[in-house]
Amino acid sequence: MSLTFLAVHAHPDDEASSTGGVFRLYKNQGVRTVLVTCTNGEYGDAPGGIKPLDPHHDPEAVVAVRTEELARSAEILGIDRVVRLGYRDSGMMRWPQNSDPKAFWSTPIDEAAERVAAIMRDERPQVVMTYNEFGFYGHPDHIQAHRVTVRALELVDYEPTLYFNAIPDSVMAMMRERFENEAREMRAADIAQGLEPEPEGEPDMTPEEEIRMGTPDALVSATIDVRSVTDAKYDALAAHASQTDGSFWLRMSREEFAEAMGTEWFVRATNPLGLTGTVGDLFAGYRTDPF
Ligand SMILES: [Zn+2]
């Protein structure tokens, strides 16, 4: 049986950060891989690190750069087909951009779902991946990607296995400690050099939102070892230079990156094959030949 993996992501770069490993891993195993990217990513950083609310931020210039970056990332990950739905980035929750009629957040769910369903009818993926109802971290475009994908599954005549990406609470706690240590070290280094330390700034998320990003370890139902392909994942993230240049992850050595990013976790949201327990393969139950 030919196997197909379909991921529905919100922005260019999400394919690399949360599924870069599984995309490359499954491609290496001969699985057909398809990426749907819902938005153009207008409200990412502009080249030179210009933030989206800066008056010099030009959303259209950002799209031009990010479209190229997505193509390069997809090439590195060996993605067979990329479909850009072309909706406008909605910005972060509560930004006025949320209500732009072209914004993904303002798009009727059925309209976008029908487009995703058409791709599913065409590709018939056994495994579909998107985010949970919280959009993994509360971004409106990620929440909308969830709603659209769940609705699309109701519009097709078969039931694939749907997975949501996840970070186990135990890993989240380790990552938080690492982030905090690094921030502390950077402040200490600034002070040692006689520089004014960077102000800590407003946190992006409320503590409740941050807690919701994690998944209780016991609820994680797929743990995928992607250590064999972390170089491709690193390169795909680096291909999104306008968003990831100098990022926490890319400042790591490749060895550290492999250690930190060598596992991808998922929660099974539909279970047509009646799988139980935690699997090590998103295609568990679908394989007829050993690989
Ligand atoms: Zn995103």
mmCIF file of N, CA, C and O in Angstrom, residues 172-189 200 248 251:
data_model
loop_
_atom_site.group_PDB
_atom_site.id
_atom_site.type_symbol
_atom_site.label_atom_id
_atom_site.label_comp_id
_atom_site.label_asym_id
_atom_site.label_seq_id
_atom_site.Cartn_x
_atom_site.Cartn_y
_atom_site.Cartn_z
ATOM 1 N N MET A 172 8.529 20.186 28.349
ATOM 2 C CA MET A 172 8.254 21.621 28.445
ATOM 3 C C MET A 172 8.982 22.219 29.656
ATOM 4 O O MET A 172 9.554 23.303 29.566
ATOM 5 N N ALA A 173 8.957 21.503 30.767
ATOM 6 C CA ALA A 173 9.607 22.006 31.986
ATOM 7 C C ALA A 173 11.118 22.124 31.772
ATOM 8 O O ALA A 173 11.739 23.110 32.175
ATOM 9 N N MET A 174 11.701 21.136 31.085
ATOM 10 C CA MET A 174 13.140 21.187 30.810
ATOM 11 C C MET A 174 13.484 22.347 29.888
ATOM 12 O O MET A 174 14.475 23.045 30.085
ATOM 13 N N MET A 175 12.628 22.553 28.867
ATOM 14 C CA MET A 175 12.884 23.631 27.918
ATOM 15 C C MET A 175 12.782 24.990 28.602
ATOM 16 O O MET A 175 13.593 25.884 28.354
ATOM 17 N N ARG A 176 11.786 25.128 29.474
ATOM 18 C CA ARG A 176 11.595 26.402 30.164
ATOM 19 C C ARG A 176 12.844 26.734 30.986
ATOM 20 O O ARG A 176 13.336 27.858 30.981
ATOM 21 N N GLU A 177 13.373 25.701 31.656
ATOM 22 C CA GLU A 177 14.558 25.917 32.480
ATOM 23 C C GLU A 177 15.735 26.372 31.609
ATOM 24 O O GLU A 177 16.475 27.287 31.961
ATOM 25 N N ARG A 178 15.851 25.738 30.440
ATOM 26 C CA ARG A 178 16.928 26.084 29.525
ATOM 27 C C ARG A 178 16.821 27.511 29.017
ATOM 28 O O ARG A 178 17.788 28.259 28.974
ATOM 29 N N PHE A 179 15.601 27.901 28.638
ATOM 30 C CA PHE A 179 15.355 29.276 28.181
ATOM 31 C C PHE A 179 15.708 30.271 29.282
ATOM 32 O O PHE A 179 16.358 31.275 29.042
ATOM 33 N N GLU A 180 15.252 29.974 30.500
ATOM 34 C CA GLU A 180 15.475 30.911 31.603
ATOM 35 C C GLU A 180 16.956 31.023 31.928
ATOM 36 O O GLU A 180 17.463 32.119 32.156
ATOM 37 N N ASN A 181 17.655 29.892 31.894
ATOM 38 C CA ASN A 181 19.101 29.923 32.143
ATOM 39 C C ASN A 181 19.816 30.767 31.103
ATOM 40 O O ASN A 181 20.672 31.574 31.424
ATOM 41 N N GLU A 182 19.424 30.529 29.833
ATOM 42 C CA GLU A 182 20.092 31.268 28.767
ATOM 43 C C GLU A 182 19.833 32.768 28.914
ATOM 44 O O GLU A 182 20.740 33.585 28.768
ATOM 45 N N ALA A 183 18.583 33.141 29.219
ATOM 46 C CA ALA A 183 18.250 34.568 29.377
ATOM 47 C C ALA A 183 19.067 35.164 30.524
ATOM 48 O O ALA A 183 19.598 36.269 30.418
ATOM 49 N N ARG A 184 19.204 34.402 31.599
ATOM 50 C CA ARG A 184 19.962 34.880 32.763
ATOM 51 C C ARG A 184 21.437 35.071 32.388
ATOM 52 O O ARG A 184 22.050 36.077 32.704
ATOM 53 N N GLU A 185 21.976 34.079 31.654
ATOM 54 C CA GLU A 185 23.385 34.174 31.238
ATOM 55 C C GLU A 185 23.617 35.368 30.318
ATOM 56 O O GLU A 185 24.631 36.051 30.416
ATOM 57 N N MET A 186 22.646 35.621 29.412
ATOM 58 C CA MET A 186 22.824 36.749 28.493
ATOM 59 C C MET A 186 22.786 38.071 29.250
ATOM 60 O O MET A 186 23.563 38.977 28.958
ATOM 61 N N ARG A 187 21.896 38.159 30.246
ATOM 62 C CA ARG A 187 21.841 39.394 31.049
ATOM 63 C C ARG A 187 23.146 39.584 31.820
ATOM 64 O O ARG A 187 23.699 40.675 31.864
ATOM 65 N N ALA A 188 23.645 38.468 32.384
ATOM 66 C CA ALA A 188 24.895 38.542 33.159
ATOM 67 C C ALA A 188 26.053 38.971 32.248
ATOM 68 O O ALA A 188 26.895 39.782 32.639
ATOM 69 N N ALA A 189 26.068 38.438 31.005
ATOM 70 C CA ALA A 189 27.145 38.792 30.067
ATOM 71 C C ALA A 189 27.074 40.272 29.709
ATOM 72 O O ALA A 189 28.101 40.954 29.623
ATOM 73 N N GLU A 200 13.493 42.852 30.248
ATOM 74 C CA GLU A 200 12.871 41.526 30.143
ATOM 75 C C GLU A 200 11.624 41.555 29.264
ATOM 76 O O GLU A 200 11.277 40.572 28.648
ATOM 77 N N PHE A 248 17.196 30.743 19.311
ATOM 78 C CA PHE A 248 17.648 29.846 20.377
ATOM 79 C C PHE A 248 18.092 28.490 19.808
ATOM 80 O O PHE A 248 19.157 27.977 20.141
ATOM 81 N N ARG A 251 21.291 28.552 17.496
ATOM 82 C CA ARG A 251 22.564 28.873 18.160
ATOM 83 C C ARG A 251 23.197 27.616 18.754
ATOM 84 O O ARG A 251 24.346 27.623 19.155
#
